[in-house]
Coordinates of C-alpha atoms in Angstrom, one line a residue:
M53 CA 117.0 4.5 -34.8
R54 CA 119.8 4.7 -37.4
R55 CA 121.1 8.2 -36.5
T56 CA 122.0 7.3 -33.0
L57 CA 123.4 3.8 -33.7
V58 CA 127.1 4.6 -33.3
L59 CA 126.5 6.7 -30.2
L60 CA 124.4 4.1 -28.6
V61 CA 126.9 1.4 -29.3
L62 CA 129.5 3.4 -27.5
L63 CA 127.3 4.1 -24.5
A64 CA 125.7 0.6 -24.2
P65 CA 126.9 -1.1 -21.0
G66 CA 129.0 -4.3 -21.3
L67 CA 130.3 -3.5 -24.8
L68 CA 133.7 -2.2 -23.9
G69 CA 134.3 -4.2 -20.7
L70 CA 132.9 -1.4 -18.5
A71 CA 132.0 -2.3 -14.9
A72 CA 128.3 -3.2 -14.6
P73 CA 126.1 -3.8 -11.5
A74 CA 125.4 -7.3 -10.4
P75 CA 122.2 -9.0 -11.8
G76 CA 119.0 -8.5 -9.9
A77 CA 116.6 -5.8 -9.0
V78 CA 117.6 -2.2 -9.2
A79 CA 115.8 0.4 -7.1
T80 CA 113.8 3.0 -9.0
T81 CA 111.4 5.8 -8.2
A82 CA 108.0 6.1 -9.8
A83 CA 105.2 8.6 -10.2
S84 CA 101.5 7.7 -10.1
A85 CA 99.8 7.6 -13.5
P86 CA 96.6 9.6 -13.8
G87 CA 93.8 8.5 -16.1
L88 CA 91.1 10.2 -18.1
E89 CA 88.4 11.8 -16.0
R90 CA 86.0 14.7 -15.8
C91 CA 83.8 15.5 -12.8
F92 CA 80.7 17.7 -12.6
A93 CA 79.6 19.7 -9.6
E94 CA 76.1 19.8 -11.1
T95 CA 75.6 16.1 -10.3
G96 CA 78.6 15.2 -8.2
K97 CA 79.5 12.4 -10.7
C98 CA 82.5 11.8 -12.9
I99 CA 83.1 10.3 -16.4
R100 CA 86.2 8.2 -16.9
G101 CA 88.1 6.3 -19.5
L102 CA 86.4 5.3 -22.8
F103 CA 83.1 6.5 -21.5
Y104 CA 84.6 10.0 -21.2
A105 CA 86.1 9.7 -24.7
Y106 CA 82.7 8.6 -26.2
W107 CA 80.9 11.4 -24.4
L108 CA 83.2 14.0 -25.8
E109 CA 83.1 12.6 -29.3
N110 CA 79.3 12.2 -29.4
G111 CA 77.8 15.5 -28.5
A112 CA 78.9 15.8 -24.8
L113 CA 76.3 17.8 -22.8
E114 CA 74.1 18.5 -25.8
R115 CA 73.4 14.9 -26.7
Q116 CA 74.3 12.9 -23.6
G117 CA 73.8 15.4 -20.7
Y118 CA 75.4 15.3 -17.3
P119 CA 76.4 11.9 -15.7
L120 CA 73.8 10.9 -13.1
T121 CA 75.5 7.8 -11.7
D122 CA 78.9 6.2 -11.2
E123 CA 79.7 3.1 -13.3
F124 CA 78.1 0.0 -12.1
D125 CA 77.3 -3.5 -13.4
E126 CA 73.8 -3.8 -14.8
T127 CA 71.9 -6.8 -16.2
D128 CA 69.8 -6.2 -19.3
P129 CA 66.4 -7.7 -18.6
A130 CA 65.9 -8.4 -22.3
S131 CA 69.1 -10.3 -23.0
G132 CA 70.2 -11.4 -19.5
Q133 CA 73.7 -10.1 -20.2
T134 CA 75.6 -8.0 -17.7
H135 CA 77.5 -4.9 -18.8
R136 CA 79.3 -2.1 -17.0
A137 CA 76.9 0.9 -17.4
Q138 CA 76.6 4.5 -16.5
Y139 CA 73.5 6.7 -16.8
F140 CA 73.4 10.2 -18.2
E141 CA 70.5 12.6 -18.5
R142 CA 69.8 11.5 -22.1
A143 CA 71.5 8.1 -22.4
R144 CA 72.9 5.0 -20.8
F145 CA 76.5 4.0 -21.8
E146 CA 77.5 0.4 -21.9
Y147 CA 80.9 -1.3 -22.2
H148 CA 80.9 -4.5 -24.3
Q149 CA 84.0 -6.7 -23.8
E150 CA 82.8 -9.0 -26.6
L151 CA 83.2 -6.1 -29.0
V152 CA 86.6 -4.9 -27.8
N153 CA 88.9 -3.8 -30.5
T154 CA 85.9 -2.9 -32.7
P155 CA 84.1 0.4 -33.1
Y156 CA 81.4 -0.9 -30.8
V157 CA 83.2 -1.4 -27.6
V158 CA 81.1 1.4 -26.1
L159 CA 77.4 1.4 -27.0
L160 CA 74.3 3.3 -26.1
G161 CA 71.6 1.4 -24.3
A162 CA 68.2 1.1 -26.0
L163 CA 66.6 3.5 -23.6
G164 CA 64.3 4.9 -26.4
R165 CA 62.9 1.5 -26.9
Q166 CA 62.4 0.9 -23.2
E167 CA 60.8 4.3 -22.6
F168 CA 58.5 3.9 -25.6
A169 CA 57.4 0.4 -24.5
A170 CA 56.7 1.6 -21.0
H171 CA 54.4 4.4 -22.0
Y172 CA 52.9 3.0 -25.2
P173 CA 52.7 -0.8 -24.7
Q174 CA 50.3 -1.0 -27.6
G175 CA 52.5 1.1 -29.8
R176 CA 51.4 4.2 -31.7
P177 CA 49.4 4.2 -35.0
P178 CA 51.4 5.3 -38.1
T179 CA 50.8 8.9 -39.0
N180 CA 53.5 9.4 -41.7
T181 CA 54.1 6.7 -44.2
T182 CA 55.6 9.0 -46.9
G183 CA 58.5 10.5 -45.0
E184 CA 61.7 11.5 -46.6
A185 CA 63.6 8.4 -45.2
C186 CA 61.7 5.3 -44.3
F187 CA 63.0 2.1 -42.7
A188 CA 61.6 -1.4 -43.5
Q189 CA 63.1 -2.6 -40.2
T190 CA 60.5 -0.7 -38.1
G191 CA 58.1 0.5 -40.8
R192 CA 58.6 4.1 -39.7
C193 CA 59.9 7.3 -41.4
I194 CA 61.8 10.4 -40.5
A195 CA 61.4 13.8 -42.2
G196 CA 62.1 17.5 -41.8
A197 CA 64.0 18.8 -38.8
F198 CA 64.1 15.4 -37.1
R199 CA 65.7 13.8 -40.1
D200 CA 68.2 16.6 -40.4
Y201 CA 69.1 16.2 -36.7
W202 CA 69.3 12.4 -37.0
E203 CA 71.7 12.5 -39.9
R204 CA 73.8 15.3 -38.5
T205 CA 74.3 13.8 -35.0
G206 CA 75.2 10.2 -35.6
G207 CA 72.3 8.6 -37.4
L208 CA 71.7 4.9 -36.9
E209 CA 74.8 4.3 -34.7
Q210 CA 73.9 7.1 -32.3
H211 CA 70.1 7.1 -32.3
G212 CA 68.9 3.8 -33.8
Y213 CA 65.9 3.2 -36.0
P214 CA 62.7 5.3 -35.6
L215 CA 60.1 3.4 -33.5
S216 CA 57.2 5.9 -34.0
D217 CA 56.2 8.6 -36.3
E218 CA 56.0 12.2 -35.1
F219 CA 53.2 12.9 -32.5
T220 CA 52.3 15.3 -29.7
E221 CA 53.3 14.3 -26.2
R222 CA 53.2 16.1 -22.9
S223 CA 56.7 16.3 -21.4
R224 CA 57.2 14.8 -18.0
S225 CA 60.0 17.4 -17.4
D226 CA 58.1 20.7 -17.8
D227 CA 54.4 19.6 -18.4
K228 CA 54.4 21.2 -21.9
D229 CA 53.2 19.7 -25.2
Y230 CA 55.9 19.0 -27.8
T231 CA 56.1 17.2 -31.1
V232 CA 58.2 14.1 -30.4
Q233 CA 59.5 11.0 -32.2
Y234 CA 60.9 7.9 -30.5
F235 CA 64.0 6.1 -31.7
E236 CA 65.7 3.0 -30.3
R237 CA 68.2 5.1 -28.2
A238 CA 66.6 8.5 -28.0
R239 CA 63.4 10.6 -28.0
F240 CA 63.5 13.7 -30.3
E241 CA 61.6 16.8 -29.2
Y242 CA 60.8 19.8 -31.4
H243 CA 61.0 23.2 -29.5
P244 CA 59.3 25.9 -31.6
E245 CA 60.7 28.6 -29.2
F246 CA 64.1 27.7 -30.6
A247 CA 63.1 27.5 -34.2
G248 CA 65.9 28.5 -36.6
T249 CA 68.6 27.7 -34.1
P250 CA 70.6 24.5 -33.5
A251 CA 68.4 23.9 -30.4
A252 CA 65.2 23.5 -32.3
V253 CA 65.5 19.8 -31.9
L254 CA 66.5 18.5 -28.4
L255 CA 66.9 15.0 -27.0
G256 CA 64.5 14.0 -24.2
L257 CA 65.8 13.2 -20.7
I258 CA 65.1 9.5 -21.1
G259 CA 68.3 8.6 -19.2
A260 CA 67.1 10.4 -16.2
Q261 CA 63.5 9.0 -16.5
Q262 CA 64.6 5.4 -17.0
F263 CA 67.1 5.6 -14.2
A264 CA 64.5 7.0 -11.8
A265 CA 62.0 4.3 -12.8
R266 CA 64.4 1.4 -12.4
Y267 CA 66.3 2.6 -9.4
P268 CA 64.0 4.6 -7.1
H269 CA 66.3 4.0 -4.2
G270 CA 69.5 5.1 -6.0
Q271 CA 72.1 3.4 -8.0
P272 CA 73.7 0.0 -7.3
T273 CA 77.2 -0.3 -5.9
A274 CA 79.7 1.7 -7.9
Q275 CA 82.4 -0.3 -9.7
T276 CA 85.9 1.3 -10.0
G277 CA 87.9 -1.5 -11.5
P278 CA 88.6 -1.8 -15.3
A279 CA 85.4 -2.5 -17.3
I280 CA 87.2 -4.0 -20.3
N281 CA 90.5 -5.4 -21.3
V282 CA 91.7 -4.8 -24.8
W283 CA 94.4 -7.5 -24.3
A284 CA 92.1 -10.1 -22.8
A285 CA 92.5 -12.5 -25.7
T286 CA 96.2 -12.8 -25.0
T287 CA 95.7 -14.2 -21.6
G288 CA 94.5 -17.6 -22.7
A289 CA 95.9 -20.5 -24.8
I290 CA 97.1 -20.4 -28.4
S291 CA 94.3 -20.8 -30.9
P292 CA 93.7 -24.5 -31.8
A293 CA 94.3 -23.5 -35.4
L294 CA 97.9 -22.6 -34.6
A295 CA 98.7 -24.9 -31.7
D296 CA 100.3 -27.5 -33.8
I297 CA 102.9 -25.1 -35.3
P298 CA 106.3 -25.6 -33.7
P299 CA 107.3 -22.6 -31.7
R300 CA 110.0 -20.5 -33.2
V301 CA 111.6 -17.1 -32.5
Y302 CA 112.4 -15.2 -35.7
V303 CA 115.3 -12.7 -35.3
P304 CA 116.0 -10.2 -38.1
D305 CA 119.5 -8.8 -38.2
E306 CA 119.8 -5.1 -39.2
L307 CA 123.4 -5.3 -40.4
R308 CA 123.6 -8.9 -41.7
G309 CA 120.3 -8.7 -43.6
D310 CA 119.2 -12.2 -42.6
I311 CA 116.8 -14.1 -40.3
A312 CA 118.0 -16.4 -37.5
V313 CA 115.3 -18.9 -36.4
I314 CA 115.5 -20.1 -32.8
D315 CA 113.9 -23.1 -31.2
P316 CA 112.8 -21.6 -27.9
Q317 CA 112.7 -25.0 -26.2
T318 CA 116.4 -25.7 -26.9
F319 CA 117.7 -22.1 -27.3
Q320 CA 119.4 -23.3 -30.5
I321 CA 119.4 -21.7 -33.9
V322 CA 117.7 -24.2 -36.3
D323 CA 117.5 -22.1 -39.5
R324 CA 118.9 -19.0 -41.1
Y325 CA 118.2 -17.4 -44.5
P326 CA 118.7 -14.1 -46.3
S327 CA 116.0 -11.4 -45.8
G328 CA 117.1 -8.2 -47.4
K329 CA 119.0 -5.1 -46.5
T330 CA 118.4 -3.4 -43.1
A331 CA 116.0 -6.0 -41.8
H332 CA 114.3 -4.4 -38.8
H333 CA 111.2 -6.2 -37.5
V334 CA 109.3 -9.4 -38.2
G335 CA 105.6 -10.1 -37.2
P336 CA 102.5 -12.0 -38.2
G337 CA 99.8 -10.8 -40.6
P338 CA 96.2 -10.5 -39.6
D339 CA 95.2 -14.1 -40.4
F340 CA 98.4 -15.6 -38.8
S341 CA 99.2 -17.6 -42.0
K342 CA 102.2 -15.4 -42.8
L343 CA 104.9 -13.4 -41.2
Y344 CA 106.5 -10.4 -42.7
V345 CA 110.1 -9.1 -42.4
N346 CA 110.6 -5.3 -42.9
N347 CA 113.6 -4.8 -45.1
M348 CA 114.0 -1.0 -45.1
G349 CA 117.2 -1.0 -47.1
S350 CA 115.8 -3.2 -49.9
N351 CA 112.3 -1.6 -50.1
T352 CA 110.7 -5.0 -49.6
L353 CA 108.7 -7.1 -47.2
L354 CA 109.9 -10.7 -47.0
E355 CA 106.8 -13.0 -46.6
I356 CA 107.3 -16.2 -44.5
D357 CA 104.9 -19.1 -44.4
A358 CA 103.9 -19.5 -40.8
R359 CA 103.7 -23.3 -40.9
S360 CA 106.9 -24.1 -42.7
G361 CA 108.9 -21.1 -41.4
K362 CA 110.3 -20.6 -44.9
P363 CA 110.3 -17.5 -47.1
T364 CA 107.7 -17.5 -50.0
R365 CA 108.1 -14.2 -51.8
T366 CA 109.1 -10.6 -51.5
I367 CA 106.7 -7.7 -51.7
A368 CA 107.6 -4.2 -52.8
A369 CA 107.1 -1.5 -50.2
A370 CA 108.9 1.8 -49.8
V371 CA 111.5 1.9 -46.9
P372 CA 109.5 -0.3 -44.5
Y373 CA 110.8 0.3 -41.0
N374 CA 107.7 -1.2 -39.3
L375 CA 104.5 -3.0 -40.4
Y376 CA 101.2 -2.9 -38.7
F377 CA 97.6 -3.9 -39.4
T378 CA 94.3 -2.2 -38.4
T379 CA 92.2 -4.1 -35.8
D380 CA 89.7 -5.2 -38.5
G381 CA 92.5 -6.5 -40.7
S382 CA 91.4 -4.3 -43.7
K383 CA 94.6 -2.2 -44.0
A384 CA 98.3 -2.8 -43.7
I385 CA 100.3 0.2 -42.5
V386 CA 104.0 0.6 -43.3
A387 CA 105.9 3.1 -41.1
A388 CA 108.2 4.5 -43.8
E389 CA 110.6 6.1 -41.4
P390 CA 113.0 7.8 -43.9
N391 CA 110.1 9.2 -45.8
N392 CA 108.3 10.5 -42.6
R393 CA 105.0 9.0 -43.6
L394 CA 102.6 6.1 -43.1
D395 CA 101.7 4.1 -46.2
F396 CA 98.4 2.3 -46.2
Y397 CA 98.2 -0.9 -48.3
D398 CA 95.6 -3.6 -49.1
P399 CA 97.0 -6.6 -47.1
V400 CA 95.8 -9.1 -49.7
S401 CA 96.8 -7.4 -53.0
W402 CA 99.5 -5.2 -51.4
Q403 CA 98.3 -2.3 -53.6
L404 CA 99.0 1.1 -52.1
I405 CA 95.8 2.8 -50.9
K406 CA 97.3 6.0 -49.6
S407 CA 100.5 7.7 -48.5
L408 CA 100.1 10.0 -45.5
P409 CA 102.8 12.5 -44.6
M410 CA 103.1 12.8 -40.9
G411 CA 104.7 16.3 -40.7
C412 CA 107.4 15.0 -38.3
S413 CA 110.7 13.2 -38.4
G414 CA 111.4 9.5 -37.8
V415 CA 108.0 7.8 -38.1
D416 CA 108.5 4.8 -36.0
H417 CA 106.2 2.7 -33.8
L418 CA 102.4 2.8 -33.2
D419 CA 99.5 1.2 -31.5
M420 CA 95.7 1.1 -32.2
S421 CA 92.9 2.5 -30.0
A422 CA 90.4 0.2 -28.3
D423 CA 87.8 0.8 -31.0
G424 CA 90.4 0.6 -33.9
R425 CA 89.3 4.0 -35.2
Y426 CA 92.6 5.7 -34.6
L427 CA 96.2 5.1 -33.8
L428 CA 99.1 7.0 -32.1
V429 CA 102.5 6.8 -33.9
S430 CA 105.8 8.0 -32.6
C431 CA 108.2 10.3 -34.4
E432 CA 111.5 9.4 -32.9
F433 CA 113.8 12.1 -34.2
D434 CA 111.7 15.2 -33.3
G435 CA 109.9 14.1 -30.2
Q436 CA 106.3 14.2 -31.6
V437 CA 103.5 11.7 -31.3
I438 CA 100.8 11.9 -34.1
K439 CA 97.2 10.8 -33.9
V440 CA 95.8 9.3 -37.2
D441 CA 92.2 8.4 -38.1
T442 CA 92.5 4.9 -39.5
V443 CA 89.2 5.1 -41.4
R444 CA 89.8 8.4 -43.2
M445 CA 93.6 7.9 -43.1
A446 CA 94.1 11.4 -41.9
V447 CA 96.2 13.2 -39.2
V448 CA 93.8 14.4 -36.5
G449 CA 96.1 15.4 -33.7
R450 CA 99.7 15.7 -32.3
V451 CA 101.6 16.2 -29.1
A452 CA 105.2 17.2 -28.6
L453 CA 106.8 15.0 -25.9
G454 CA 110.4 15.9 -26.6
G455 CA 113.2 13.4 -26.4
L456 CA 113.2 10.3 -28.6
P457 CA 109.8 8.6 -28.4
V458 CA 109.9 5.0 -29.7
D459 CA 107.5 2.1 -28.8
V460 CA 103.8 2.7 -28.1
K461 CA 101.3 0.5 -26.1
L462 CA 97.6 1.0 -25.3
S463 CA 96.6 0.5 -21.6
P464 CA 94.5 -2.6 -20.9
D465 CA 91.4 -0.4 -20.2
G466 CA 91.9 1.4 -23.5
S467 CA 92.0 4.9 -22.0
V468 CA 95.6 6.0 -22.3
F469 CA 98.8 5.2 -24.3
Y470 CA 102.2 4.4 -22.9
I471 CA 105.1 5.7 -25.0
A472 CA 108.7 4.7 -24.3
N473 CA 111.2 7.6 -24.7
Q474 CA 114.8 6.7 -25.0
G475 CA 115.8 10.4 -24.9
R476 CA 114.0 11.2 -21.7
H477 CA 114.8 7.8 -20.2
G478 CA 111.3 6.8 -19.2
V479 CA 107.7 6.2 -20.3
S480 CA 105.1 8.9 -21.1
I481 CA 101.4 8.4 -20.4
V482 CA 99.4 10.2 -23.0
D483 CA 95.7 11.3 -23.0
P484 CA 94.7 10.5 -26.6
I485 CA 91.7 12.7 -26.5
A486 CA 93.3 16.0 -25.4
M487 CA 96.6 14.8 -26.9
R488 CA 98.7 15.7 -23.9
E489 CA 101.1 14.0 -21.5
I490 CA 99.4 13.3 -18.2
G491 CA 102.2 11.3 -16.5
F492 CA 105.8 10.2 -16.8
L493 CA 107.6 7.1 -15.3
P494 CA 111.4 7.3 -15.2
T495 CA 112.3 3.7 -16.0
G496 CA 116.0 4.0 -17.0
Q497 CA 118.5 5.1 -19.5
G498 CA 117.3 4.6 -23.1
A499 CA 113.7 3.4 -22.5
H500 CA 112.9 1.7 -25.8
G501 CA 110.8 -1.5 -26.3
M502 CA 107.6 -2.6 -24.5
A503 CA 105.5 -5.7 -24.1
I504 CA 102.3 -6.6 -22.1
S505 CA 102.6 -9.3 -19.5
R506 CA 100.7 -12.5 -20.1
D507 CA 98.2 -11.6 -17.3
T508 CA 98.0 -8.1 -18.8
R509 CA 98.7 -6.6 -15.3
S510 CA 102.2 -5.3 -16.1
L511 CA 104.1 -3.5 -18.9
Y512 CA 107.7 -4.6 -19.5
V513 CA 110.0 -1.8 -20.7
T514 CA 113.5 -2.4 -22.0
N515 CA 116.0 0.3 -21.1
R516 CA 118.6 -0.1 -23.8
L517 CA 121.4 2.1 -22.5
A518 CA 121.1 0.9 -18.9
G519 CA 120.9 -2.8 -19.8
T520 CA 117.8 -3.2 -17.7
I521 CA 114.1 -4.1 -17.9
S522 CA 111.5 -2.2 -15.9
V523 CA 108.1 -3.6 -14.8
I524 CA 105.2 -1.1 -14.7
D525 CA 102.1 -2.0 -12.7
F526 CA 99.1 -0.9 -14.7
A527 CA 96.8 -0.7 -11.6
T528 CA 99.0 1.6 -9.6
G529 CA 100.9 3.3 -12.3
T530 CA 104.1 2.6 -10.6
I531 CA 107.4 0.8 -11.4
G532 CA 107.3 -2.4 -9.4
A533 CA 110.8 -3.6 -10.3
T534 CA 113.8 -3.0 -12.6
W535 CA 116.0 -5.9 -13.5
Y536 CA 119.6 -5.6 -14.7
I537 CA 120.5 -8.1 -17.5
G538 CA 123.3 -6.2 -19.2
G539 CA 123.9 -5.6 -22.9
S540 CA 121.4 -3.6 -24.9
P541 CA 117.9 -4.9 -24.6
D542 CA 115.7 -3.6 -27.5
M543 CA 112.5 -5.1 -28.8
V544 CA 110.8 -7.6 -26.5
Q545 CA 108.4 -10.5 -26.6
V546 CA 106.6 -12.5 -23.9
S547 CA 106.6 -16.3 -24.2
P548 CA 103.2 -17.9 -24.6
D549 CA 103.1 -19.2 -21.0
G550 CA 104.3 -15.8 -19.7
T551 CA 107.3 -17.1 -17.8
Q552 CA 110.0 -15.7 -20.1
L553 CA 110.9 -12.5 -21.8
W554 CA 112.8 -12.6 -25.1
T555 CA 114.6 -9.5 -26.1
S556 CA 117.1 -8.6 -28.8
G557 CA 120.5 -7.3 -27.7
R558 CA 120.6 -4.7 -30.5
F559 CA 124.3 -3.8 -30.1
N560 CA 125.6 -7.1 -28.6
G561 CA 124.7 -9.6 -31.3
A562 CA 122.6 -11.7 -29.0
V563 CA 119.1 -12.5 -27.9
Y564 CA 118.4 -12.6 -24.2
V565 CA 116.0 -14.8 -22.4
V566 CA 114.8 -13.5 -19.0
D567 CA 112.8 -15.2 -16.2
T568 CA 109.7 -13.1 -15.5
G569 CA 109.4 -14.4 -12.0
S570 CA 112.9 -13.5 -10.8
G571 CA 114.2 -11.1 -13.4
Q572 CA 117.3 -13.3 -13.9
L573 CA 118.9 -13.8 -17.2
I574 CA 118.4 -17.4 -18.3
Q575 CA 120.2 -17.5 -21.6
A576 CA 122.1 -15.3 -24.0
I577 CA 121.9 -16.7 -27.6
R578 CA 124.5 -15.4 -30.1
T579 CA 122.6 -14.6 -33.3
G580 CA 124.7 -12.3 -35.4
T581 CA 125.6 -8.6 -35.4
A582 CA 122.6 -6.4 -34.8
P583 CA 119.4 -8.4 -33.9
H584 CA 116.4 -6.2 -33.8
G585 CA 112.6 -6.7 -33.8
L586 CA 112.3 -10.4 -33.0
A587 CA 109.0 -12.3 -33.0
Y588 CA 108.0 -15.3 -30.9
F589 CA 105.4 -17.3 -32.9
P590 CA 102.8 -18.5 -32.4
Q591 CA 101.2 -16.7 -29.5
P592 CA 97.8 -16.4 -27.7
G593 CA 95.5 -13.8 -29.3
R594 CA 92.6 -13.3 -31.6
I595 CA 94.0 -10.7 -33.9
S596 CA 97.5 -9.5 -35.0
I597 CA 98.3 -5.8 -35.1
G598 CA 101.7 -6.6 -36.6
H599 CA 105.0 -5.0 -35.5
N600 CA 107.1 -7.7 -33.9
G601 CA 104.1 -9.7 -32.8
V602 CA 101.5 -7.5 -31.1
Y603 CA 98.3 -9.5 -30.5
R604 CA 94.9 -8.7 -29.1

């Protein structure tokens, strides 16, 4: 950001009276954006999106087996709820929209429970009440090789509680007798022919058996549309708890070190107060009661009361360029750009939990995965993007994109990340599992900030050097339009009703308001010298991830 400031000022259109194109749409070319997918000749079926990610991270062929079906909508006879599902040889995967942005957005169906009930409606008598690990929830125990396998391969989350003790059962697959034990989501089988090897315990083919029993004539109609939407909560109304707060746009000024507060209904500045040196971004905390301004030059966060709109205190934090929060609200994450690290804080006490060096230059912007278990963060000055485990607070992957990667956004279906690159003048599409670029969209010179449209169908991308805003269609992976507005559009927000874009003119001392229907500039509001990461507050959404107001 800072290293290229002078050069970008000189190159930004409209600053020196250079000729600029007339307002309106600018023709662009676009490439299709591939998604995550793996297909298997053995069954003629494919795994896509978060199901593919879950399959890879949870044992793949060994524990889940080959896919037997496409994705389709299935109603659970027990709960009456309908979920997008896919059957595998040993499991059934389910998407849960109600658990989006938690670790449980993909769950395994309770096939072990269903299979056990079908074959043993009266249950099985206890045979082992003194096992090594017993569970009051079901009155059953696990021991020996089965316990070792259960603990080693995901435990309760992956397999569920034991429903039976060990007993001998004739396999419906090969007509041989095996020692088995049923769990809520699996059937363990002991294979003595593989004793002493990792294959001594195998999972039964209950996915195949349950699918054949329930769908003797084949699967229902395949569904190819998105199963979940990580941004779904942003499509509705503002929470009633926040609806009475007057709307305001908070604009930090990087060079002035203050905050201009705009009434978006009148486009007038209604307040201004000092913030601190090199104020970069402002955004709400996880409970929406406060906003935080990142003062990198002062080593502070300025806390603002969300209802009064007034500062309340400053919090010490080393060189905060950006501030984010995990999806469960348990950690605040400061992008300490000059120190090339992420600093994890307790968001209540603001005590430092851990400083994590990134091994890159210019730690910058980030976004969270659909389950909140990891994030991708851009390193602007050396072209890398880093994957970080948010639970262990550890680097777990990286990819070199080149150029100058800046803003990061997760796709609505949670499968890929979009990363604006102001050095390559477009947006990379990154597979977060393989950590590789799988697509690139050339949006315009200096691609920089991004925001999700209110209907979550589009991604707005500011092209800071071109003075344009591009609109990417998530469904087709193409650029639907590019609007010329002039100046130097930087960070961007969508109004609560979705009809306006608010973007800071980083090198023009103004905030631009753009009509999302026509792409026309509605208003340019002079705010100071170098407005940066502005926040329109309040907004629809259930949680705040921070930055300049990223909600889910």
